[in-house]
Coordinates of C-alpha atoms and ligand atoms in Angstrom, one line a residue:
Chain A
M5 CA 140.8 -9.8 82.8
R6 CA 140.1 -8.0 79.6
I7 CA 139.9 -10.3 76.5
T8 CA 139.9 -9.3 73.0
C9 CA 137.1 -10.3 70.9
P10 CA 138.0 -10.3 67.0
I11 CA 135.9 -7.7 66.4
C12 CA 136.2 -5.4 68.3
G13 CA 139.4 -5.4 70.1
E14 CA 140.5 -5.9 73.8
R15 CA 137.8 -4.7 76.9
G16 CA 137.5 -4.6 79.5
V17 CA 135.5 -8.1 80.9
A18 CA 132.1 -6.6 81.9
E19 CA 131.6 -6.0 78.4
F20 CA 131.3 -9.3 77.8
V21 CA 128.9 -11.8 78.7
Y22 CA 129.8 -15.4 79.7
G23 CA 128.5 -18.9 78.2
G24 CA 130.2 -21.6 80.1
D25 CA 132.0 -24.6 78.9
A26 CA 132.3 -24.7 74.3
T27 CA 133.7 -28.6 74.7
I28 CA 129.9 -30.4 75.8
E29 CA 128.2 -31.7 71.8
R30 CA 124.4 -31.6 71.6
P31 CA 123.3 -35.0 71.0
P32 CA 121.0 -35.4 68.7
L33 CA 117.1 -35.5 69.2
D34 CA 116.7 -38.9 69.6
A35 CA 120.4 -39.7 72.0
P36 CA 119.2 -41.4 74.8
A37 CA 118.6 -39.5 78.2
E38 CA 122.5 -40.6 79.6
D39 CA 123.9 -38.6 76.8
W40 CA 121.4 -35.4 77.4
Q41 CA 122.2 -35.6 81.3
R42 CA 125.5 -36.0 80.4
A43 CA 125.4 -32.2 77.8
I44 CA 123.3 -30.6 80.4
Y45 CA 125.1 -31.8 83.3
A46 CA 128.2 -33.7 83.4
R47 CA 131.2 -31.0 83.0
E48 CA 135.0 -31.5 83.7
N49 CA 135.4 -28.2 85.1
P50 CA 139.3 -28.6 84.5
R51 CA 142.4 -26.2 86.1
G52 CA 144.0 -25.7 83.7
S53 CA 142.8 -24.3 79.8
H54 CA 139.4 -24.7 79.6
A55 CA 138.0 -23.4 76.2
E56 CA 134.3 -21.4 76.4
Y57 CA 132.1 -19.8 74.8
W58 CA 131.6 -15.4 75.7
Q59 CA 128.8 -12.9 73.6
H60 CA 130.2 -9.7 73.2
A61 CA 127.0 -8.4 74.6
H62 CA 128.0 -4.8 75.5
G63 CA 129.9 -4.8 71.6
C64 CA 129.2 -6.7 68.1
R65 CA 126.9 -9.0 70.0
A66 CA 129.0 -12.1 68.6
W67 CA 129.7 -15.5 70.0
L68 CA 132.9 -15.7 71.1
R69 CA 135.2 -19.3 71.4
V70 CA 138.4 -18.6 73.8
E71 CA 141.1 -20.9 75.2
R72 CA 141.8 -19.3 78.9
D73 CA 143.4 -20.6 81.4
T74 CA 141.2 -21.5 85.1
A75 CA 144.4 -21.0 86.9
T76 CA 146.1 -17.7 86.1
H77 CA 143.1 -16.3 83.6
A78 CA 145.7 -16.0 80.2
I79 CA 143.8 -16.6 77.2
A80 CA 145.0 -18.3 74.5
S81 CA 142.8 -17.3 72.0
V82 CA 139.3 -15.7 71.2
A83 CA 137.9 -17.7 68.5
L84 CA 134.3 -15.9 66.2
V85 CA 131.5 -18.9 66.6
G86 CA 128.7 -19.2 63.9
R87 CA 128.6 -18.5 60.0
R88 CA 132.2 -16.9 60.7
A89 CA 133.4 -19.3 62.8
G90 CA 137.6 -19.4 63.2
E91 CA 137.6 -15.8 62.1
G92 CA 139.8 -14.3 64.0
G93 CA 141.2 -17.2 65.0
Q94 CA 144.9 -17.3 67.6
Chain B
M5 CA 135.7 -29.7 133.5
A6 CA 135.3 -27.8 130.6
E7 CA 138.4 -27.3 129.3
Y8 CA 137.2 -24.0 127.9
S9 CA 135.6 -21.9 131.3
I10 CA 136.1 -19.1 133.1
V11 CA 137.9 -21.1 136.2
S12 CA 140.4 -22.4 133.5
I13 CA 140.9 -18.8 132.1
M14 CA 141.3 -18.0 135.8
R15 CA 143.9 -20.6 136.4
N16 CA 145.7 -19.9 133.0
A17 CA 145.6 -16.4 133.7
M18 CA 147.7 -17.0 137.1
S19 CA 150.5 -19.1 135.3
G20 CA 151.0 -16.5 132.3
N21 CA 149.1 -17.7 130.0
R22 CA 152.0 -20.6 129.4
H23 CA 149.7 -24.0 129.8
W24 CA 147.6 -24.2 127.2
R25 CA 147.1 -27.0 125.6
P26 CA 147.3 -26.8 121.3
A27 CA 144.0 -26.6 120.0
W28 CA 144.3 -29.7 117.9
R29 CA 147.8 -31.9 118.0
A30 CA 150.4 -31.4 115.2
A31 CA 149.8 -35.2 114.0
A32 CA 151.7 -37.2 111.7
P33 CA 149.7 -39.7 109.4
K34 CA 149.7 -43.0 110.9
R35 CA 149.4 -46.1 108.3
A36 CA 146.1 -46.3 108.3
Y37 CA 142.3 -45.4 109.7
D38 CA 139.1 -46.9 109.6
V39 CA 137.6 -43.0 108.2
V40 CA 140.5 -40.3 105.8
I41 CA 138.5 -37.3 105.0
V42 CA 139.9 -34.9 102.2
G43 CA 140.5 -31.7 103.5
G44 CA 140.6 -29.5 106.8
G45 CA 137.7 -27.0 106.0
G46 CA 134.4 -27.1 107.8
H47 CA 132.3 -29.7 106.6
G48 CA 135.0 -32.1 106.6
L49 CA 136.3 -30.8 110.4
A50 CA 132.4 -31.2 111.8
T51 CA 132.1 -34.5 109.6
A52 CA 135.1 -35.9 111.9
H53 CA 133.3 -34.7 114.0
Y54 CA 129.8 -35.9 114.5
L55 CA 132.3 -39.5 113.3
A56 CA 132.7 -39.5 116.9
K57 CA 130.2 -38.3 118.6
E58 CA 127.5 -39.5 117.2
H59 CA 129.0 -43.6 115.4
G60 CA 132.0 -43.4 117.8
I61 CA 134.3 -43.8 115.5
T62 CA 137.5 -42.3 116.2
N63 CA 139.9 -43.9 114.7
V64 CA 140.1 -41.6 111.8
A65 CA 141.9 -38.5 109.5
V66 CA 141.4 -35.3 108.4
V67 CA 143.5 -34.7 105.6
E68 CA 144.3 -30.7 105.4
K69 CA 146.7 -29.5 101.7
G70 CA 147.4 -26.0 103.7
W71 CA 146.5 -24.8 106.7
I72 CA 143.0 -24.9 109.0
G73 CA 140.7 -22.3 107.9
G74 CA 142.7 -21.3 105.0
G75 CA 139.6 -21.8 102.6
N76 CA 135.9 -21.0 102.4
V77 CA 135.3 -21.3 105.6
G78 CA 137.7 -18.8 106.9
R79 CA 136.4 -16.4 103.6
N80 CA 132.9 -16.2 103.6
T81 CA 130.7 -13.6 104.8
T82 CA 129.1 -15.1 108.5
I83 CA 125.6 -15.4 106.9
V84 CA 123.6 -18.5 108.7
R85 CA 119.8 -19.4 108.2
S86 CA 117.0 -21.4 106.9
N87 CA 114.7 -19.5 104.5
Y88 CA 114.7 -22.0 101.9
L89 CA 111.7 -22.3 100.6
L90 CA 112.2 -26.0 98.9
P91 CA 111.4 -28.8 101.1
E92 CA 114.4 -30.7 100.8
N93 CA 116.9 -27.4 101.4
H94 CA 114.8 -26.3 104.2
H95 CA 114.4 -29.0 106.3
F96 CA 118.5 -29.8 105.9
Y97 CA 118.6 -26.3 107.1
E98 CA 116.6 -26.0 109.9
W99 CA 118.7 -28.9 110.5
S100 CA 121.8 -26.9 110.7
L101 CA 120.4 -24.4 111.7
K102 CA 119.0 -25.7 115.0
L103 CA 122.6 -27.5 115.4
W104 CA 123.7 -24.0 115.4
E105 CA 122.0 -22.7 118.5
G106 CA 123.6 -25.3 120.5
L107 CA 127.3 -25.4 119.0
A108 CA 129.1 -23.1 121.7
R109 CA 128.4 -25.6 124.0
D110 CA 128.3 -29.2 122.0
L111 CA 132.0 -27.9 121.2
N112 CA 132.6 -25.6 124.7
Y113 CA 133.8 -22.9 122.2
N114 CA 132.6 -20.2 121.5
V115 CA 131.3 -19.4 117.7
M116 CA 129.8 -16.1 118.4
F117 CA 126.4 -17.5 116.7
S118 CA 124.4 -14.2 116.7
Q119 CA 120.2 -14.8 116.1
R120 CA 120.2 -11.5 114.7
G121 CA 117.7 -11.0 111.6
V122 CA 118.1 -12.1 108.4
L123 CA 115.6 -9.5 106.1
N124 CA 115.1 -10.2 102.5
L125 CA 114.0 -6.7 101.0
A126 CA 111.3 -6.8 98.3
H127 CA 110.8 -3.9 95.9
T128 CA 107.7 -5.2 93.7
P129 CA 104.9 -6.6 94.2
A130 CA 105.0 -9.7 92.7
Q131 CA 108.6 -9.7 95.1
M132 CA 106.4 -9.4 98.0
D133 CA 104.1 -11.9 96.5
I134 CA 106.9 -15.0 96.2
H135 CA 108.4 -13.7 99.8
A136 CA 104.9 -14.8 100.5
E137 CA 105.2 -17.8 99.0
R138 CA 108.9 -19.1 100.7
G139 CA 107.6 -17.3 104.1
N140 CA 104.5 -19.8 104.1
A141 CA 106.2 -22.8 102.9
M142 CA 108.4 -21.7 105.2
R143 CA 105.8 -21.5 108.6
A144 CA 104.3 -25.1 107.5
A145 CA 107.3 -26.6 108.2
G146 CA 106.9 -25.1 111.3
I147 CA 110.4 -22.6 110.4
D148 CA 109.9 -18.8 111.8
A149 CA 108.8 -16.4 108.9
E150 CA 107.6 -12.5 108.7
L151 CA 105.7 -11.2 105.9
L152 CA 107.4 -7.1 107.2
D153 CA 105.4 -4.4 104.5
R154 CA 107.4 -1.1 104.7
E155 CA 106.3 0.5 107.8
A156 CA 108.7 -2.0 109.9
V157 CA 111.3 -2.7 107.4
R158 CA 112.0 1.1 108.3
A159 CA 111.5 0.3 112.3
F160 CA 113.7 -2.7 111.9
V161 CA 116.7 -1.0 109.8
P162 CA 116.5 2.5 110.7
R163 CA 119.5 3.4 107.8
L164 CA 118.0 1.9 105.0
D165 CA 117.1 4.1 102.3
M166 CA 113.2 4.7 102.5
S167 CA 113.0 7.6 101.1
E168 CA 110.6 8.0 98.2
K169 CA 113.3 8.8 95.4
A170 CA 115.4 5.7 96.4
R171 CA 116.3 4.1 92.8
F172 CA 114.6 0.9 94.3
P173 CA 112.1 1.6 96.4
V174 CA 111.5 -0.8 99.1
L175 CA 108.0 -2.6 99.5
G176 CA 108.8 -4.8 102.2
G177 CA 110.5 -7.6 103.2
L178 CA 110.6 -11.8 104.8
L179 CA 112.5 -11.9 107.7
Q180 CA 113.9 -15.1 109.4
R181 CA 114.5 -13.7 113.1
R182 CA 116.7 -17.3 113.8
A183 CA 118.5 -16.5 111.5
G184 CA 121.7 -14.5 111.7
T185 CA 126.3 -14.7 111.7
A186 CA 129.0 -16.8 112.7
R187 CA 132.7 -16.4 114.0
H188 CA 133.5 -18.5 111.0
D189 CA 137.3 -19.0 112.5
A190 CA 135.5 -19.3 115.6
V191 CA 133.6 -22.6 114.0
A192 CA 136.5 -24.1 112.1
W193 CA 138.5 -23.9 114.4
G194 CA 136.0 -25.1 117.4
F195 CA 135.5 -28.5 115.4
A196 CA 139.2 -29.2 114.9
R197 CA 139.7 -29.0 118.1
A198 CA 136.0 -30.6 119.4
A199 CA 136.7 -33.6 116.8
D200 CA 141.4 -33.9 118.2
R201 CA 139.9 -34.7 121.8
H202 CA 137.6 -36.9 120.6
G203 CA 140.8 -38.3 119.5
V204 CA 141.1 -37.7 115.0
D205 CA 144.4 -36.9 113.7
I206 CA 144.1 -33.1 112.1
I207 CA 147.3 -33.6 109.6
E208 CA 147.9 -29.6 107.9
N209 CA 150.0 -28.9 104.6
C210 CA 148.9 -33.0 103.1
E211 CA 147.8 -32.6 99.9
V212 CA 146.1 -35.9 98.8
T213 CA 147.6 -36.4 95.4
G214 CA 145.5 -40.1 94.7
F215 CA 144.1 -42.4 95.7
V216 CA 144.5 -46.2 96.4
F217 CA 142.4 -48.6 95.1
E218 CA 141.8 -52.1 96.3
A219 CA 139.6 -55.3 94.3
G220 CA 137.5 -52.4 92.8
R221 CA 137.1 -50.2 96.2
V222 CA 139.3 -47.1 97.1
A223 CA 141.7 -48.1 100.1
G224 CA 143.1 -44.8 100.7
V225 CA 144.9 -41.7 99.7
E226 CA 148.1 -41.1 98.2
T227 CA 149.4 -37.7 100.2
T228 CA 152.9 -35.8 99.6
R229 CA 153.3 -37.2 103.4
G230 CA 153.0 -41.2 101.7
E231 CA 149.8 -43.6 101.2
I232 CA 147.7 -43.6 104.4
R233 CA 144.9 -46.6 103.8
A234 CA 141.5 -46.3 105.0
E235 CA 138.7 -48.7 105.3
K236 CA 135.9 -45.0 103.7
V237 CA 137.2 -42.0 102.5
G238 CA 135.0 -38.8 102.2
V239 CA 136.3 -35.9 100.2
A240 CA 135.1 -32.7 101.3
V241 CA 137.2 -30.1 99.1
A242 CA 134.4 -27.2 98.4
G243 CA 136.1 -25.7 95.0
S244 CA 138.9 -28.2 94.0
T245 CA 136.0 -31.2 94.3
S246 CA 136.6 -32.2 90.4
E247 CA 140.4 -31.7 90.4
V248 CA 140.1 -34.4 93.0
M249 CA 137.5 -36.5 92.3
R250 CA 139.9 -37.0 89.1
K251 CA 142.7 -38.2 90.4
A252 CA 140.0 -40.9 91.3
G253 CA 139.1 -41.4 88.2
V254 CA 135.7 -39.3 88.7
D255 CA 136.4 -37.9 85.6
R256 CA 133.1 -35.5 84.7
L257 CA 130.6 -34.5 87.7
P258 CA 127.4 -31.5 88.1
I259 CA 130.1 -29.3 89.6
E260 CA 132.3 -25.9 88.1
S261 CA 134.8 -23.9 90.5
H262 CA 133.7 -20.0 90.5
V263 CA 135.5 -17.3 92.3
L264 CA 133.2 -15.6 94.9
Q265 CA 134.7 -12.1 96.4
A266 CA 133.9 -10.8 99.7
F267 CA 134.0 -7.0 101.4
V268 CA 135.3 -5.4 104.7
S269 CA 135.0 -2.0 105.1
E270 CA 136.9 -0.4 108.3
P271 CA 135.6 -0.6 111.6
L272 CA 132.4 1.7 112.3
K273 CA 130.6 2.0 115.3
P274 CA 127.3 -0.2 116.0
A275 CA 125.4 0.8 112.9
L276 CA 123.5 -2.2 111.7
D277 CA 122.7 -5.2 114.0
S278 CA 120.8 -7.1 112.0
V279 CA 121.8 -8.9 107.7
V280 CA 120.0 -7.1 105.2
T281 CA 119.4 -8.6 101.2
F282 CA 119.0 -6.0 98.8
G283 CA 116.1 -7.1 96.4
A284 CA 117.0 -5.0 92.8
G285 CA 120.9 -6.3 93.1
H286 CA 122.7 -9.3 94.4
L287 CA 123.7 -7.9 97.6
Y288 CA 123.7 -9.4 101.6
A289 CA 125.7 -6.9 104.3
S290 CA 126.1 -7.1 108.2
Q291 CA 128.3 -5.5 110.2
S292 CA 130.7 -8.0 112.7
D293 CA 131.5 -7.6 116.8
K294 CA 134.7 -6.1 115.3
G295 CA 132.4 -3.2 113.3
G296 CA 133.5 -3.9 109.7
L297 CA 130.9 -4.2 107.4
V298 CA 131.0 -7.2 105.3
F299 CA 129.0 -7.5 102.5
G300 CA 128.8 -9.9 99.1
G301 CA 127.4 -10.2 96.0
D302 CA 127.3 -12.1 92.9
L303 CA 129.7 -14.7 91.2
D304 CA 132.8 -13.1 88.8
G305 CA 131.2 -14.9 86.8
F306 CA 132.7 -17.6 85.3
N307 CA 135.2 -21.2 85.4
T308 CA 138.8 -20.5 87.7
Y309 CA 140.6 -22.0 89.8
A310 CA 141.6 -18.2 90.6
Q311 CA 141.6 -17.1 94.8
R312 CA 141.2 -14.0 93.4
G313 CA 138.3 -11.6 91.2
N314 CA 137.8 -8.8 88.7
L315 CA 137.3 -4.7 89.8
P316 CA 133.3 -4.7 87.5
V317 CA 132.4 -6.7 91.3
V318 CA 133.9 -4.5 93.4
E319 CA 132.5 -1.5 92.0
E320 CA 129.2 -3.0 91.4
V321 CA 128.8 -4.2 95.4
A322 CA 129.6 -1.2 96.3
S323 CA 127.2 0.8 94.4
L324 CA 124.3 -1.4 95.4
L325 CA 125.2 -0.7 98.8
M326 CA 125.0 2.6 97.8
A327 CA 121.6 2.7 96.9
M328 CA 120.8 0.4 100.1
F329 CA 122.5 2.8 103.1
P330 CA 123.6 5.8 101.1
S331 CA 124.5 6.5 104.7
F332 CA 127.7 4.7 103.6
G333 CA 128.6 6.4 100.9
R334 CA 131.8 7.5 102.4
V335 CA 133.1 4.2 104.5
R336 CA 136.5 3.1 102.7
L337 CA 137.1 -0.4 101.5
L338 CA 139.5 -2.2 104.1
R339 CA 139.9 -5.6 102.5
S340 CA 138.8 -7.9 99.7
W341 CA 139.4 -11.1 99.6
G342 CA 137.9 -14.6 96.6
G343 CA 137.1 -18.1 97.6
L344 CA 136.4 -21.0 94.9
V345 CA 132.7 -22.1 95.3
D346 CA 131.6 -25.5 94.3
M347 CA 128.5 -24.9 92.3
S348 CA 126.7 -26.8 91.2
M349 CA 123.9 -27.3 88.6
D350 CA 121.1 -26.2 90.4
G351 CA 122.0 -25.2 92.9
S352 CA 122.2 -27.2 96.3
P353 CA 124.4 -29.3 97.7
I354 CA 125.8 -32.8 97.1
I355 CA 125.9 -35.4 99.7
T356 CA 126.1 -39.2 98.6
A357 CA 128.0 -42.2 98.9
G358 CA 129.8 -43.2 96.4
P359 CA 130.2 -42.5 93.5
L360 CA 132.9 -45.0 93.6
P361 CA 132.7 -48.5 96.4
G362 CA 134.7 -46.7 99.0
L363 CA 134.4 -43.0 98.6
Y364 CA 131.7 -40.6 99.7
L365 CA 131.3 -37.2 98.1
N366 CA 129.7 -33.7 100.1
S367 CA 130.2 -31.0 97.2
G368 CA 127.7 -28.0 95.3
W369 CA 127.8 -25.9 98.1
C370 CA 127.7 -22.8 96.1
Y371 CA 128.6 -20.3 98.2
G372 CA 126.1 -20.9 100.9
G373 CA 127.9 -23.7 102.5
F374 CA 128.7 -22.1 105.5
K375 CA 125.1 -22.1 106.9
A376 CA 125.3 -25.8 105.9
T377 CA 128.4 -26.4 108.2
P378 CA 126.8 -28.5 111.2
G379 CA 123.9 -30.5 109.4
S380 CA 126.3 -31.2 106.9
G381 CA 128.7 -32.4 109.0
W382 CA 126.2 -34.5 110.5
C383 CA 124.1 -35.5 107.7
F384 CA 128.1 -36.9 106.2
A385 CA 128.7 -38.6 108.8
W386 CA 125.3 -41.0 109.5
T387 CA 126.4 -41.6 105.5
I388 CA 129.5 -42.5 106.0
A389 CA 128.7 -43.9 109.4
R390 CA 126.0 -46.7 108.1
D391 CA 126.7 -46.1 104.0
E392 CA 123.2 -44.6 104.1
P393 CA 121.5 -41.7 103.0
H394 CA 119.2 -39.7 106.6
E395 CA 115.5 -38.5 105.5
L396 CA 117.7 -35.3 105.6
N397 CA 119.9 -35.9 102.7
R398 CA 118.4 -38.7 101.1
A399 CA 117.6 -36.0 98.0
F400 CA 121.3 -35.2 97.7
A401 CA 122.2 -37.1 95.8
L402 CA 123.8 -37.6 92.7
D403 CA 121.4 -39.4 90.6
R404 CA 119.0 -36.5 91.2
F405 CA 120.5 -34.8 88.2
E406 CA 119.7 -37.9 85.9
R407 CA 116.5 -39.2 87.5
G408 CA 115.2 -34.7 87.0
A409 CA 114.8 -34.4 90.3
T410 CA 117.3 -32.1 90.4
L411 CA 116.6 -29.1 93.5
D412 CA 116.8 -25.7 91.1
E413 CA 115.7 -23.5 94.3
A414 CA 116.5 -19.9 92.1
G415 CA 114.8 -21.6 89.0
A416 CA 117.9 -20.7 87.0
G417 CA 118.2 -24.1 85.3
P418 CA 122.3 -25.6 84.3
L419 CA 124.5 -22.9 84.5
P420 CA 125.9 -23.0 87.6
W421 CA 127.1 -18.7 87.2
H422 CA 123.3 -18.3 87.5
H423 CA 122.9 -20.2 90.5
Ligands
LIG518 C1 133.4 -14.9 99.7 C2 132.6 -15.8 99.9 C3 131.1 -16.3 100.6 C4 130.7 -17.0 101.2 N1 129.1 -16.0 102.2 C5 128.4 -17.5 103.1 C6 127.8 -17.1 103.5 O1 127.3 -15.5 103.9 N2 126.9 -17.5 104.1 C7 127.1 -19.4 103.6 O2 126.2 -19.6 104.3 N3 128.3 -19.7 102.7 C8 128.9 -18.6 102.0 N4 129.8 -19.2 101.4 C9 129.9 -20.7 101.0 C10 131.1 -21.0 102.4 O3 132.3 -20.2 102.9 C11 131.3 -22.6 101.4 O4 130.0 -23.0 101.2 C12 131.4 -24.1 102.4 O5 132.8 -23.1 103.7 C13 132.5 -24.9 102.0 O6 133.2 -26.3 102.8 P1 134.5 -25.9 103.7 O7 134.3 -25.2 104.6 O8 134.2 -27.7 104.2 O9 134.9 -25.4 102.6 P2 137.1 -25.2 102.8 O10 136.9 -24.3 104.0 O11 137.0 -24.4 101.1 O12 137.3 -26.4 102.5 C14 138.1 -27.4 101.7 C15 139.2 -27.8 102.1 O13 139.5 -28.6 101.1 C16 141.6 -28.8 101.3 N5 141.2 -29.1 99.9 C17 141.6 -28.8 98.1 N6 141.9 -29.9 97.7 C18 142.8 -30.1 98.5 C19 143.0 -31.9 98.4 N7 144.5 -31.9 96.9 N8 144.3 -32.9 99.6 C20 143.1 -31.9 100.3 N9 143.0 -31.2 100.7 C21 142.7 -30.9 100.2 C22 140.9 -26.7 100.9 O14 142.5 -26.9 101.0 C23 140.2 -26.3 101.8 O15 140.9 -25.8 103.1 C24 131.3 -18.2 101.2 C25 131.5 -19.0 100.1 C26 133.0 -17.8 100.1 C27 134.1 -17.5 99.1
LIG519 ZN1 132.8 -7.6 69.5

């Protein structure tokens, strides 16, 4: 598998570290325990399109939001997250 | 008389081996059963066997979308052990190991269970301490464990690189002598035949596509071969857990699907008579009865439903094998493949009634569910038959994630790809 980093270009998967499901929203600190339980442990784990975080750890070290098909490994989009969120998307 | 015996081999040899009964019938689905098990892997088949044998429930179907042995039960590296730290885990896996010790006799099928010993190497003093802690926890529970020093390791696995020049010199290791390997296909076929002879219908090429509900209860399954009604439905589909449970309306579970690869070399003369795991990287290796080195390492490390992995893992695993056994450096790799593993959020399994009435769930085996096959089937059958967990699987409930009672053997946290 290869991922196209918006900053560095197309690189092998071994340069990246996986950060997991990117659809999970962190609940407010005073949210009920069930919300936290859901955010920490409950996953959709779809076969098909999956939004997920990757860090280009052995490159520019940017965190990326990648949309990838979990059945075919085809990547639909890669975008920066954090302060530069959205840059380099699609 | 036993179906497979020296007498039956001789009798069938005389008639040209034309009259063996198929190991299981090609059953067509009936309209209804007492219990339907979704998934004809090791766990589903073992559940059917123990439902019949231990609880007298024989009106049972195992519904498999592909063929028997096509899932992880036929894709794993066959290591069987009970060397866990946490009591909930080591009691369960030890019961499973005890079932393994009598399995060939119970099933009248040679599962080639070989108690050749599993040795976990240690390369640092801290690792020796951790091994001592785990070994002591096991011994306190009546499970065999031995801490080996460097010299004892050298004697136990003469082919290991024990030189001072080794990149990660070996200090010692934790050995479980009763652990070992088994022939995975034989385990699937043996359980399938035993279940069939109890009257269980094994229905291959039959994919579950939905669930039937009645009065708020699961009352059967929809399949590519029609609707099948059941009082109770047990789901044991390993890496497909989330997708199958979603069809019942359960949209989120503490499970992610990942790929684990396995590797087999060309056959060699006997060279390695135990199972050895590296301590300075993730690698486990043994040698099969056919002579191939069988080894594996880490997950590829991201959510996937593709039963294939990436080349960097191949390279990593090969380099770790070389670090342990430089003499295997010129051996050629014969085959590699991937299997879809059901990684749980804490690395421990789920065997429970629910999460819906009439439904029962068996999942979260990560890459260690082969050793659990008899124990998991035994406990799942108990849970389905009695509508309550056995003492051995009480802790493997889904609500442990809400109660903060997770069983995180590795201390890795809720990152399934790190378990
Ligand atoms: C490469 C690799 C190495 C491993 N090494 C070890 C090891 O050394 N030791 C160890 O203890 N464990 C090991 N494991 C883990 C072990 O193999 C699994 O945990 C275990 O086999 C899972 O249970 P199972 O046998 O029931 O799964 P499977 O054999 O995968 O059975 C699940 C079945 O469900 C079926 N199914 C899925 N969806 C549907 C549907 N909709 N309808 C009907 N049927 C469906 C599938 O076709 C499949 O046959 C390894 C796994 C892999 C992949
Ligand atoms: Zn980059």
